[in-house]
PDB file of C-alpha atoms in Angstrom:
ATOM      1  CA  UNK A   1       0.000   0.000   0.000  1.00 92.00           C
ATOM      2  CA  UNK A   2       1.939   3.557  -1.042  1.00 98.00           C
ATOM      3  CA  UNK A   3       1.601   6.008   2.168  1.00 98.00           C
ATOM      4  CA  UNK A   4       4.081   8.375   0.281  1.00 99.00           C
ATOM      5  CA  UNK A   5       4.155   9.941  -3.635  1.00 99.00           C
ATOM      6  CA  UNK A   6       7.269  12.252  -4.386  1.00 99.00           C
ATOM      7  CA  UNK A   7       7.442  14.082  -7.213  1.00 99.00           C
ATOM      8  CA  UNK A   8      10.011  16.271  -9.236  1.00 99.00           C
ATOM      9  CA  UNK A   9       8.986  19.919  -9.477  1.00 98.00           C
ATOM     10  CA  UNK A  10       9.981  21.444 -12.765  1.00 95.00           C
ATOM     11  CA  UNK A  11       8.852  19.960 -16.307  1.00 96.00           C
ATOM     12  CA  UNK A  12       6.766  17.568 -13.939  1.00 98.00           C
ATOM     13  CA  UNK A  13       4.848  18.747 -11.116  1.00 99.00           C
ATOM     14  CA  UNK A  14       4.854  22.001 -12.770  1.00 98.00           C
ATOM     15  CA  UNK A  15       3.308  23.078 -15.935  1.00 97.00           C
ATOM     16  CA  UNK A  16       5.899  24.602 -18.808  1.00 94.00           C
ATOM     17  CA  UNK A  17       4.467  27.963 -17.472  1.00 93.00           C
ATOM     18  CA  UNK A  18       5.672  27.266 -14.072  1.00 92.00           C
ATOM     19  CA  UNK A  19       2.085  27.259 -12.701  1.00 96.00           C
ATOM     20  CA  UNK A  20       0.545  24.184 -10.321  1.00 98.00           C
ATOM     21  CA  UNK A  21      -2.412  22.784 -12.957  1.00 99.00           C
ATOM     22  CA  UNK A  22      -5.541  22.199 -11.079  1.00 98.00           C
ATOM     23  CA  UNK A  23      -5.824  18.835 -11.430  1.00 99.00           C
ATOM     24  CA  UNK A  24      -2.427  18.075  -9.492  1.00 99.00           C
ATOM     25  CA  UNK A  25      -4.204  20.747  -6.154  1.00 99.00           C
ATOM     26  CA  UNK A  26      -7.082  18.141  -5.955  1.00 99.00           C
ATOM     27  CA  UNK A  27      -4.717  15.148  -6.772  1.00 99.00           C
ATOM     28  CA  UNK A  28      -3.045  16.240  -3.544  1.00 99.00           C
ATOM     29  CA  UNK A  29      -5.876  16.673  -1.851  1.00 98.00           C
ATOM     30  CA  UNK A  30      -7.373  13.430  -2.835  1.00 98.00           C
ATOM     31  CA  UNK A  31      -4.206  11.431  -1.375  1.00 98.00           C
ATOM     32  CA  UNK A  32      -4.528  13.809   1.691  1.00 97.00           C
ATOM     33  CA  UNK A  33      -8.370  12.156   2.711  1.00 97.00           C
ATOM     34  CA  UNK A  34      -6.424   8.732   1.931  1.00 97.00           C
ATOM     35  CA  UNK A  35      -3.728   9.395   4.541  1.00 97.00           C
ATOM     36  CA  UNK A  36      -1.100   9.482   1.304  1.00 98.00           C
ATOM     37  CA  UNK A  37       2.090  12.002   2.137  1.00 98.00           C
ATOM     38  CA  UNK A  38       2.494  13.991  -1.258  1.00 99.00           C
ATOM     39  CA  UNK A  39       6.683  15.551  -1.230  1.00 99.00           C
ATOM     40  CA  UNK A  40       8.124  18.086  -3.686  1.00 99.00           C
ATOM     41  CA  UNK A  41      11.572  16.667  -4.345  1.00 99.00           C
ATOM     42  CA  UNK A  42      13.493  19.368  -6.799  1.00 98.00           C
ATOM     43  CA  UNK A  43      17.084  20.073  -7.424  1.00 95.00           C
ATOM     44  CA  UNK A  44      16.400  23.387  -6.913  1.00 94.00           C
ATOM     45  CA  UNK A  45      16.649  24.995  -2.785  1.00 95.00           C
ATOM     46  CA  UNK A  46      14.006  24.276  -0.374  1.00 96.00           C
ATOM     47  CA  UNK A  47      13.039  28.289  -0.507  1.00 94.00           C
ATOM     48  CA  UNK A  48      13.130  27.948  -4.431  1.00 93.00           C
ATOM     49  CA  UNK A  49      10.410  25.234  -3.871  1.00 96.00           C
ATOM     50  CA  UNK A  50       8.146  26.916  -1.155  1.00 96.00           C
ATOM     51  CA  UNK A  51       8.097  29.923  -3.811  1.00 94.00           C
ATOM     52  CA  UNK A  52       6.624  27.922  -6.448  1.00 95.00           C
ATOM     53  CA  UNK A  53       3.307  26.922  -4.214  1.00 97.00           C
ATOM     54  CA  UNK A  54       3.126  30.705  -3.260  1.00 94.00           C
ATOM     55  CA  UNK A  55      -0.181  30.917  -5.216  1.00 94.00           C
ATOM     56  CA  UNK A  56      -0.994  27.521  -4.318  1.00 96.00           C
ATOM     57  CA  UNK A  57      -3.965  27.242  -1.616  1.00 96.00           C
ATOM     58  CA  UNK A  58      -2.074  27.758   1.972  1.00 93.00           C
ATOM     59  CA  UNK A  59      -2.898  24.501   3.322  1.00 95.00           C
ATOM     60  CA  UNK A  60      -1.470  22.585   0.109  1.00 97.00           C
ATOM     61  CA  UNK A  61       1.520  21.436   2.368  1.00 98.00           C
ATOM     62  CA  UNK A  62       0.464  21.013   5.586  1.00 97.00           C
ATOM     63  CA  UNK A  63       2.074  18.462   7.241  1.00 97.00           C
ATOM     64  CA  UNK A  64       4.422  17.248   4.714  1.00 98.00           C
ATOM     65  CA  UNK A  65       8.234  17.736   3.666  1.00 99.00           C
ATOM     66  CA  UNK A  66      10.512  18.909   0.670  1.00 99.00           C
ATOM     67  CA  UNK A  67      13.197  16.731  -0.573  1.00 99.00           C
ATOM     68  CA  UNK A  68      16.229  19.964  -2.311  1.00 98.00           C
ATOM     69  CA  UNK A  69      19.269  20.109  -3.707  1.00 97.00           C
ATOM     70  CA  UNK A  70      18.534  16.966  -5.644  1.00 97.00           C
ATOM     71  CA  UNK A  71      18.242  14.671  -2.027  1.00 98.00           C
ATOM     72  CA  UNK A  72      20.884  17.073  -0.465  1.00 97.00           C
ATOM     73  CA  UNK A  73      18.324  18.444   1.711  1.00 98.00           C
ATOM     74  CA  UNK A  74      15.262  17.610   3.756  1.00 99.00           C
ATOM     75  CA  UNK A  75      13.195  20.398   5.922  1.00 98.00           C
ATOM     76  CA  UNK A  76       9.514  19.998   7.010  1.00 98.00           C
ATOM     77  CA  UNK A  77       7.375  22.161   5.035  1.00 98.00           C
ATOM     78  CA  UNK A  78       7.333  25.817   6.930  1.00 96.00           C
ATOM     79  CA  UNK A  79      10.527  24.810   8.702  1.00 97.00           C
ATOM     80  CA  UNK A  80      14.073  26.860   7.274  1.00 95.00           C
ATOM     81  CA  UNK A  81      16.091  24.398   9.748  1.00 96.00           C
ATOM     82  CA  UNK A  82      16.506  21.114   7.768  1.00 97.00           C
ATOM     83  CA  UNK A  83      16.429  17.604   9.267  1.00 98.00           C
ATOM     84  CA  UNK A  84      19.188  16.419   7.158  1.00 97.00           C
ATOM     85  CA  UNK A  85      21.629  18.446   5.045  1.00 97.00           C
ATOM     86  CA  UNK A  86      25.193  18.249   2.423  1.00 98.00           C
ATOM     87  CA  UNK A  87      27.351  20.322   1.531  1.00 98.00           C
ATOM     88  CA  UNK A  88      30.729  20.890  -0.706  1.00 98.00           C
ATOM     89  CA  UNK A  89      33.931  21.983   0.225  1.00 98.00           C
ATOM     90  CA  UNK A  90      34.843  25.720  -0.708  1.00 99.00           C
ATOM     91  CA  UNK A  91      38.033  23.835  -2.782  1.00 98.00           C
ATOM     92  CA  UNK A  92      35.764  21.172  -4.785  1.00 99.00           C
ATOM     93  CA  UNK A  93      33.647  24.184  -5.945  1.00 99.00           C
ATOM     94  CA  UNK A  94      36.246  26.458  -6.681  1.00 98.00           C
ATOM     95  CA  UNK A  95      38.516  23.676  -8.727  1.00 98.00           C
ATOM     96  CA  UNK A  96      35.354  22.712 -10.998  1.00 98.00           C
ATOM     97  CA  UNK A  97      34.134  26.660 -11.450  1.00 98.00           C
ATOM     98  CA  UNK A  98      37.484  27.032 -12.874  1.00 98.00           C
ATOM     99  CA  UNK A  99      37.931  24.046 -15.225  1.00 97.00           C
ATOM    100  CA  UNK A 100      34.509  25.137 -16.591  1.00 97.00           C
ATOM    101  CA  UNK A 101      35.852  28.366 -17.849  1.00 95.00           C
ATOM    102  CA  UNK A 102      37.450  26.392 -20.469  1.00 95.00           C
ATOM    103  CA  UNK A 103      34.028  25.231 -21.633  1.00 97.00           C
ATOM    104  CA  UNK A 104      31.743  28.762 -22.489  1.00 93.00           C
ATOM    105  CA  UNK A 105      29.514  27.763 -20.150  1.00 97.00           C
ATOM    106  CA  UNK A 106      26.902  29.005 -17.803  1.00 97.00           C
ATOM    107  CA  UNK A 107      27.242  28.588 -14.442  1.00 97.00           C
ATOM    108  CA  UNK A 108      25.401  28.642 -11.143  1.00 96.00           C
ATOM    109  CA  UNK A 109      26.584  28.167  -7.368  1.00 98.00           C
ATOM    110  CA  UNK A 110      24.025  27.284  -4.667  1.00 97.00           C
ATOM    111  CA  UNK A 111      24.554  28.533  -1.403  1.00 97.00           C
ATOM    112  CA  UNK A 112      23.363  25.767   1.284  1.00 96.00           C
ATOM    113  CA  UNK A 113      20.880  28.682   2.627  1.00 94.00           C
ATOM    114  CA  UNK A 114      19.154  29.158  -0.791  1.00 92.00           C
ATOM    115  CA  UNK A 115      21.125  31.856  -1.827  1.00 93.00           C
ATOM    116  CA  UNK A 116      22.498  31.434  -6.061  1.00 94.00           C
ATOM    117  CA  UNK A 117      24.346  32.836  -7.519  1.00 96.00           C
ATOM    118  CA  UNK A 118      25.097  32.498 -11.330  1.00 95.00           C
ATOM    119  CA  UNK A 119      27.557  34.544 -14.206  1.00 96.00           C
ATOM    120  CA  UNK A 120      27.613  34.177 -18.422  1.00 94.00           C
ATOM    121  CA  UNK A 121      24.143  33.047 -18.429  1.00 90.00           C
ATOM    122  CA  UNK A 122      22.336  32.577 -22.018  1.00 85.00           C
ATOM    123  CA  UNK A 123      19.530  34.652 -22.329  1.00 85.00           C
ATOM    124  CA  UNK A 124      16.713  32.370 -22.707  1.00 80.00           C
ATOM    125  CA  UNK A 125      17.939  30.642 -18.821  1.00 81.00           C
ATOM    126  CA  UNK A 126      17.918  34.009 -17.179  1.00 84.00           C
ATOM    127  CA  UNK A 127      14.205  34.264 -18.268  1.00 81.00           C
ATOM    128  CA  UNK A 128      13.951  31.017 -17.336  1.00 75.00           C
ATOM    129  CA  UNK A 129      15.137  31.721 -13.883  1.00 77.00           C
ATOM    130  CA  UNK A 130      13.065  34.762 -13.735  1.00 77.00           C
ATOM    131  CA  UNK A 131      10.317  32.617 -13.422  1.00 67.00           C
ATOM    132  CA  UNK A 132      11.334  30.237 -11.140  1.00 71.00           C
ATOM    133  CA  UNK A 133      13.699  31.772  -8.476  1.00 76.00           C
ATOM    134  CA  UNK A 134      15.308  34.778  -7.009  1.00 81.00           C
ATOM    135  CA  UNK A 135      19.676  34.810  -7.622  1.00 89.00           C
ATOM    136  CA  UNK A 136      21.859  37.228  -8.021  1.00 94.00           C
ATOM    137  CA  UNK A 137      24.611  37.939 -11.083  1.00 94.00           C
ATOM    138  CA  UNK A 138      28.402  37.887 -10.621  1.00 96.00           C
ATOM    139  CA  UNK A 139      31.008  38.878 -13.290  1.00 94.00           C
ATOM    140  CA  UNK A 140      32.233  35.198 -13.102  1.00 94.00           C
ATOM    141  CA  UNK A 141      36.137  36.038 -12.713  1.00 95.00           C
ATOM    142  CA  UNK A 142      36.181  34.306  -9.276  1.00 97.00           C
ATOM    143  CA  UNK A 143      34.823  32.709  -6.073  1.00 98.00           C
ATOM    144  CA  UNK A 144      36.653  33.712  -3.326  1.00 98.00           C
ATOM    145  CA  UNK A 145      33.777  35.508  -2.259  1.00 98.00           C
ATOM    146  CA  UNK A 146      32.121  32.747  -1.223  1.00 98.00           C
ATOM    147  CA  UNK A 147      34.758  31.186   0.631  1.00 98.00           C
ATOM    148  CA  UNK A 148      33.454  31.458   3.808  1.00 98.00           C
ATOM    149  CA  UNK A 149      29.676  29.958   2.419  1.00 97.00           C
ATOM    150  CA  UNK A 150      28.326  26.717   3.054  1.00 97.00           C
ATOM    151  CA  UNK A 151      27.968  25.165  -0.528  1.00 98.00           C
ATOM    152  CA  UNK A 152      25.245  22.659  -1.721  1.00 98.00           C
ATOM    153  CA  UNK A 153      26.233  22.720  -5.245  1.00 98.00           C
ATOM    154  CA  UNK A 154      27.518  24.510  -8.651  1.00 99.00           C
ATOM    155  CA  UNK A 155      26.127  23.608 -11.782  1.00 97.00           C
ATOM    156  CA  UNK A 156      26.899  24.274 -16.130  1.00 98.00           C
ATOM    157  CA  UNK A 157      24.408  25.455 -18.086  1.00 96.00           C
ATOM    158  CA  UNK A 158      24.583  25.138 -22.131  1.00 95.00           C
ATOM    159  CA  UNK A 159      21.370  24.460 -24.067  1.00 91.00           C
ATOM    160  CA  UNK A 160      23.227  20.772 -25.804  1.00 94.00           C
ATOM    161  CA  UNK A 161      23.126  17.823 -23.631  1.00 93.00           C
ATOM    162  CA  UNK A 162      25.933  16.114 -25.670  1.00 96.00           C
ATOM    163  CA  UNK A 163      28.198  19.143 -25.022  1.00 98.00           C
ATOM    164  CA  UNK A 164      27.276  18.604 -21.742  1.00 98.00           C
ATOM    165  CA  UNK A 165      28.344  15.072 -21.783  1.00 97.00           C
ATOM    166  CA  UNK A 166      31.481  15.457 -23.016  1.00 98.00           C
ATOM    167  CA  UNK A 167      32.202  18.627 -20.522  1.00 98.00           C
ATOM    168  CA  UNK A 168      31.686  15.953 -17.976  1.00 98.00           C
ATOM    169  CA  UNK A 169      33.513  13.363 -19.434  1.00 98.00           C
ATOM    170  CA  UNK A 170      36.478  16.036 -19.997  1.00 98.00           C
ATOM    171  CA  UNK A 171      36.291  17.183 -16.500  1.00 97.00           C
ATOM    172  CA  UNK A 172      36.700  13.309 -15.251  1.00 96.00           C
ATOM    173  CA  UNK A 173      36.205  11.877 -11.609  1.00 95.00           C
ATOM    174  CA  UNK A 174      36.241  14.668  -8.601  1.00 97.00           C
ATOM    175  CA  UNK A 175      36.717  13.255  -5.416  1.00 98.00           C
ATOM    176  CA  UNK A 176      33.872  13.364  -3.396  1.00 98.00           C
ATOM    177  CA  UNK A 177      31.600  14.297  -5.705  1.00 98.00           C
ATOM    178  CA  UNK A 178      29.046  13.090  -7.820  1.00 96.00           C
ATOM    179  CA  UNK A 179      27.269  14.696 -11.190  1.00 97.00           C
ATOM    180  CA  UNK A 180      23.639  14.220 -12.949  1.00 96.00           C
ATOM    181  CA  UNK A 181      21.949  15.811 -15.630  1.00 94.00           C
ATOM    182  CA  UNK A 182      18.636  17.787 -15.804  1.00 92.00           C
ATOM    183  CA  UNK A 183      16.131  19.423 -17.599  1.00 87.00           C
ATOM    184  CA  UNK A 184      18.404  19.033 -21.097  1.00 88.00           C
ATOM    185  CA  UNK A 185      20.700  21.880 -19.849  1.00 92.00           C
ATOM    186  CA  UNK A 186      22.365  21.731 -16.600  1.00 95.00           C
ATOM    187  CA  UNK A 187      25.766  19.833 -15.399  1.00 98.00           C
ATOM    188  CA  UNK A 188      25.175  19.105 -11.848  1.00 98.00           C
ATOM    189  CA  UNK A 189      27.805  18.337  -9.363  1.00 98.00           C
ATOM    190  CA  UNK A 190      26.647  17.298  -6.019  1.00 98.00           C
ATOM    191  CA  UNK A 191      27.946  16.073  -2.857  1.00 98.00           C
ATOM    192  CA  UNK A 192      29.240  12.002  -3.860  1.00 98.00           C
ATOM    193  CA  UNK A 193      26.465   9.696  -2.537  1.00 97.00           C
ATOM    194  CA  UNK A 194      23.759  12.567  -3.022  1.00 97.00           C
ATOM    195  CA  UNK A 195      21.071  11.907  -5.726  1.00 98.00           C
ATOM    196  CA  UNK A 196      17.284  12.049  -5.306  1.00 98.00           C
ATOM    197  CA  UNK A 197      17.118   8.618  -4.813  1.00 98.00           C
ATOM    198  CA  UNK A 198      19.129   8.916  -1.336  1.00 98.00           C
ATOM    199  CA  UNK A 199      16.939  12.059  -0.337  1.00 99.00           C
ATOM    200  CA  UNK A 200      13.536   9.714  -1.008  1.00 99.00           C
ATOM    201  CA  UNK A 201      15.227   6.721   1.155  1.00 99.00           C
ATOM    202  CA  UNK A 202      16.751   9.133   3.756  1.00 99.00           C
ATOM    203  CA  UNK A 203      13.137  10.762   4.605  1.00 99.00           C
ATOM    204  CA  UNK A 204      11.414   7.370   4.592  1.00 99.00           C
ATOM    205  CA  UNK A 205      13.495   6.061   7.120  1.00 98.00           C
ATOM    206  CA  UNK A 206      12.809   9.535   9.225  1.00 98.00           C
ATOM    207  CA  UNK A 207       9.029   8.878   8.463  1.00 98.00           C
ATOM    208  CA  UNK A 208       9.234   5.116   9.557  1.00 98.00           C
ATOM    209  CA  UNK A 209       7.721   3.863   6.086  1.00 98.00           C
ATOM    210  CA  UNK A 210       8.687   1.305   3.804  1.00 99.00           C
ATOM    211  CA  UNK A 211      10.474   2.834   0.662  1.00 99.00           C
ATOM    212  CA  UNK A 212       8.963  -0.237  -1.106  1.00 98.00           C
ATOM    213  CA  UNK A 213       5.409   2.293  -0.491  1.00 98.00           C
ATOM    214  CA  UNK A 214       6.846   5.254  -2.010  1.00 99.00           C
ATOM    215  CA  UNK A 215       6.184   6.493  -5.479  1.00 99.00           C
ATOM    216  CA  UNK A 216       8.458   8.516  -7.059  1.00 99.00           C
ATOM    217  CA  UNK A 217       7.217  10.779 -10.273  1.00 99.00           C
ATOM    218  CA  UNK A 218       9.613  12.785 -12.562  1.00 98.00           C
ATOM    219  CA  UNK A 219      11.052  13.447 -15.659  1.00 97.00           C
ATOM    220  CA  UNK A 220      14.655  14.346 -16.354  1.00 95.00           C
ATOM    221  CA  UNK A 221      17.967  11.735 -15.633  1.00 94.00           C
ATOM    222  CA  UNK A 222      18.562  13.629 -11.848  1.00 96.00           C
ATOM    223  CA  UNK A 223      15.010  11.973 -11.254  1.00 98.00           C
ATOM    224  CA  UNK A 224      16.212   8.306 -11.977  1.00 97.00           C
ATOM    225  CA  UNK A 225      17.633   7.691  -8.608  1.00 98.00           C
ATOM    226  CA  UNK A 226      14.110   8.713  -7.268  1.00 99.00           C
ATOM    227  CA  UNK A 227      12.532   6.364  -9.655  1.00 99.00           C
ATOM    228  CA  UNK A 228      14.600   3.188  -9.208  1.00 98.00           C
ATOM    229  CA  UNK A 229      14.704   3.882  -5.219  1.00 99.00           C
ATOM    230  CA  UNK A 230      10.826   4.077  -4.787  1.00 99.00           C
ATOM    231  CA  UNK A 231       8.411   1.129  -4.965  1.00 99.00           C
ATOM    232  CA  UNK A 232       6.944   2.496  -8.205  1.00 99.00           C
ATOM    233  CA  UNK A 233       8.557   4.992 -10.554  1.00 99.00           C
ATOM    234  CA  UNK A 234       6.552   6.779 -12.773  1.00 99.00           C
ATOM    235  CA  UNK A 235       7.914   9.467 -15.405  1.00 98.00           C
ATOM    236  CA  UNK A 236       5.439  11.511 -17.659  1.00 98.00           C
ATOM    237  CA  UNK A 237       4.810  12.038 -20.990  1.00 98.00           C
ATOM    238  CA  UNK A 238       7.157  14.757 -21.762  1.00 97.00           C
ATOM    239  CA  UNK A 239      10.337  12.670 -20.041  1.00 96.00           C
ATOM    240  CA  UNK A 240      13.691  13.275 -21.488  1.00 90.00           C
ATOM    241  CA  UNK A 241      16.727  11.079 -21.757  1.00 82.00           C
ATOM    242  CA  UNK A 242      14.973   8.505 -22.099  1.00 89.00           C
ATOM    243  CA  UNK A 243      13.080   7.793 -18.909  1.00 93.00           C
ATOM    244  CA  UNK A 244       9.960   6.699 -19.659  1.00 92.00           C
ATOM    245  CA  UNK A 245      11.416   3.371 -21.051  1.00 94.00           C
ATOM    246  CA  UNK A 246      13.625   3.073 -17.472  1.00 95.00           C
ATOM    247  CA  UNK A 247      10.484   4.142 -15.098  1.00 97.00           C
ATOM    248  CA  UNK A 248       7.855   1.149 -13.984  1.00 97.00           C
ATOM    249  CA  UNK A 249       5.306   3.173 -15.411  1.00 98.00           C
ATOM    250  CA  UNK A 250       5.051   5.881 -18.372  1.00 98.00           C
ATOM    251  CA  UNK A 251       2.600   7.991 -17.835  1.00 98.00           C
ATOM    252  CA  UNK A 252       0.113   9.555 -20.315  1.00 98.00           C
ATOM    253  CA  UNK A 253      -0.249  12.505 -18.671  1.00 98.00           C
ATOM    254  CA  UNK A 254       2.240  15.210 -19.392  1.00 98.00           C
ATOM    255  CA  UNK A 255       3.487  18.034 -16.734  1.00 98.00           C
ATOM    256  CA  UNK A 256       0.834  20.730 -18.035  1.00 98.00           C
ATOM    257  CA  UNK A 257      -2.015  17.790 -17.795  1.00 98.00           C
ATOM    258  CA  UNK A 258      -1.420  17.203 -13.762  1.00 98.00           C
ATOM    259  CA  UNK A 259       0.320  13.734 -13.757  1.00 99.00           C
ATOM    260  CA  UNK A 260      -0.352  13.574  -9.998  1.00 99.00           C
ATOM    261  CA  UNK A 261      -4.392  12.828 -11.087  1.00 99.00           C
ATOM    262  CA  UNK A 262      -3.131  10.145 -13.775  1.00 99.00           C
ATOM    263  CA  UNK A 263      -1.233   8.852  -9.998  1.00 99.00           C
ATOM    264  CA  UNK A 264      -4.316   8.858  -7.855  1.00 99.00           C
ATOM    265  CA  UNK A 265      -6.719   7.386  -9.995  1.00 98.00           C
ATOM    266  CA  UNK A 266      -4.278   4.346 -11.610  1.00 98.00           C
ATOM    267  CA  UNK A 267      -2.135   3.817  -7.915  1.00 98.00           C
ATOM    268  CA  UNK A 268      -3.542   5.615  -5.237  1.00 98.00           C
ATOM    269  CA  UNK A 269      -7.399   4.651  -5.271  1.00 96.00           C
ATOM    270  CA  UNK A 270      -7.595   1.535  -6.384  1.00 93.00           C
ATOM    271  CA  UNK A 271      -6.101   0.157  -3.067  1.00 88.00           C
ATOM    272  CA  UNK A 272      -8.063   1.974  -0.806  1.00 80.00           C
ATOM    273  CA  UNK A 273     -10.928   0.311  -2.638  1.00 70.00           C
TER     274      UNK A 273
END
């Protein structure tokens, strides 16, 4: 019996416009009258999140928790103080923001408080972080600024996945780190041993429950951990990289239908029945 769905935020949870579609506000509260735990997991910061359900009804999560930082981070909902948190060292971040100055790349640096900051972005991904979270610009000649920062992450941006691929493969191993891909643009280096799939396994065994009873939707490869970790992995219809064919369950609905409905009536229902 799943007691828990998480779910990836962006091209997933959210429509392409950024907005919450209707049907995934009364998926949520549908699960809520079946005593089923709905959990924003994002790579984004646990403020980043909370913005996005600012014009969601107030109550929307009560009582539940956000999975950041692609499973870096875990707060209860309305709580800044998190229950479990990584971080990078100052060196790790500074050693791969300057190796990616060889590559023309965008970059962005997360500050384990929520704080990003980001230089030589494209265009088209500052207005795509206009709509999606506050950060502030830097002239990208150096980091020593942040020196005395706790660091969850620093990611490349460049609109070509296979550039992307080979920037990574160019880089090579860093010690104590590990790297993902998501939403067809971003490099991500995280923490080693940090992926979704750790921060969905990490607040089950908080909550007491069974990962085996999770479900885990999303849609880009950072989300794969999530999926292969949970009892059921579902991607939706607008997946990338290839997903749908490594999730338990392809989904019909896309992000801007409300895949958490497609959820509820296919997983969620029929077992309270």
């Amino acid at each position: 019996m799943y007691k828990l769905v998480a779910s990836d935020m962006d091209e997933t949870f959210l429509a392409h416009d950024h907005s919450i579609p209707q049907a995934n506000i009364d998926a949520i509260r549908r699960m809520r009258k079946l005593g089923v735990l709905f959990v924003p997991a994002s790579g984004r910061s646990y403020s980043s999140v909370l913005e996005s359900f600012s014009s969601a009804p107030a109550d929307l999560l009560d009582g539940t928790y956000v999975i950041s930082y692609n499973g870096g981070t875990i707060n209860r909902a309305g709580d800044p103080h998190p229950l479990e948190s990584h971080s990078l060292p100052f060196e790790t971040i500074r050693g791969l923001f300057e190796r990616g100055k060889a590559f023309d790349v965008g970059v962005h640096i997360y500050q384990s408080d929520g704080v990003v900051w980001a230089a030589n972005l494209p265009e088209d991904d500052k207005r795509y972080l206009d709509g999606h979270m506050a950060y502030r610009e830097f002239d990208g000649a150096s980091i020593d600024f942040l020196r005395d920062v706790s660091l969850a992450k620093i990611l490349f941006v460049r609109h070509d996945l296979a550039f992307l691929h080979r920037m990574a493969e160019q880089i090579g191993a860093v010690p104590g780190t590990a790297f993902t891909f998501s939403s067809g643009r971003y490099l991500e280096y995280l923490p080693e041993g940090v992926d979704k799939g750790h921060g969905l396994r990490a607040l089950a065994r908080i909550l007491g429950v069974d990962v085996a009873e999770t479900i885990a939707v999303g849609d880009s490869l950072n989300d794969l951990p999530m999926l292969e970790a949970a009892g059921l992995g579902v991607a939706v219809s607008n997946a990338t990289d290839g997903i749908d064919g490594l999730a338990g369950y392809a989904a019909r609905s896309s992000c801007d239908d409300g895949i958490l409905a497609e959820v509820v009536e296919k997983f969620i229902e029929p077992q309270a029945c």
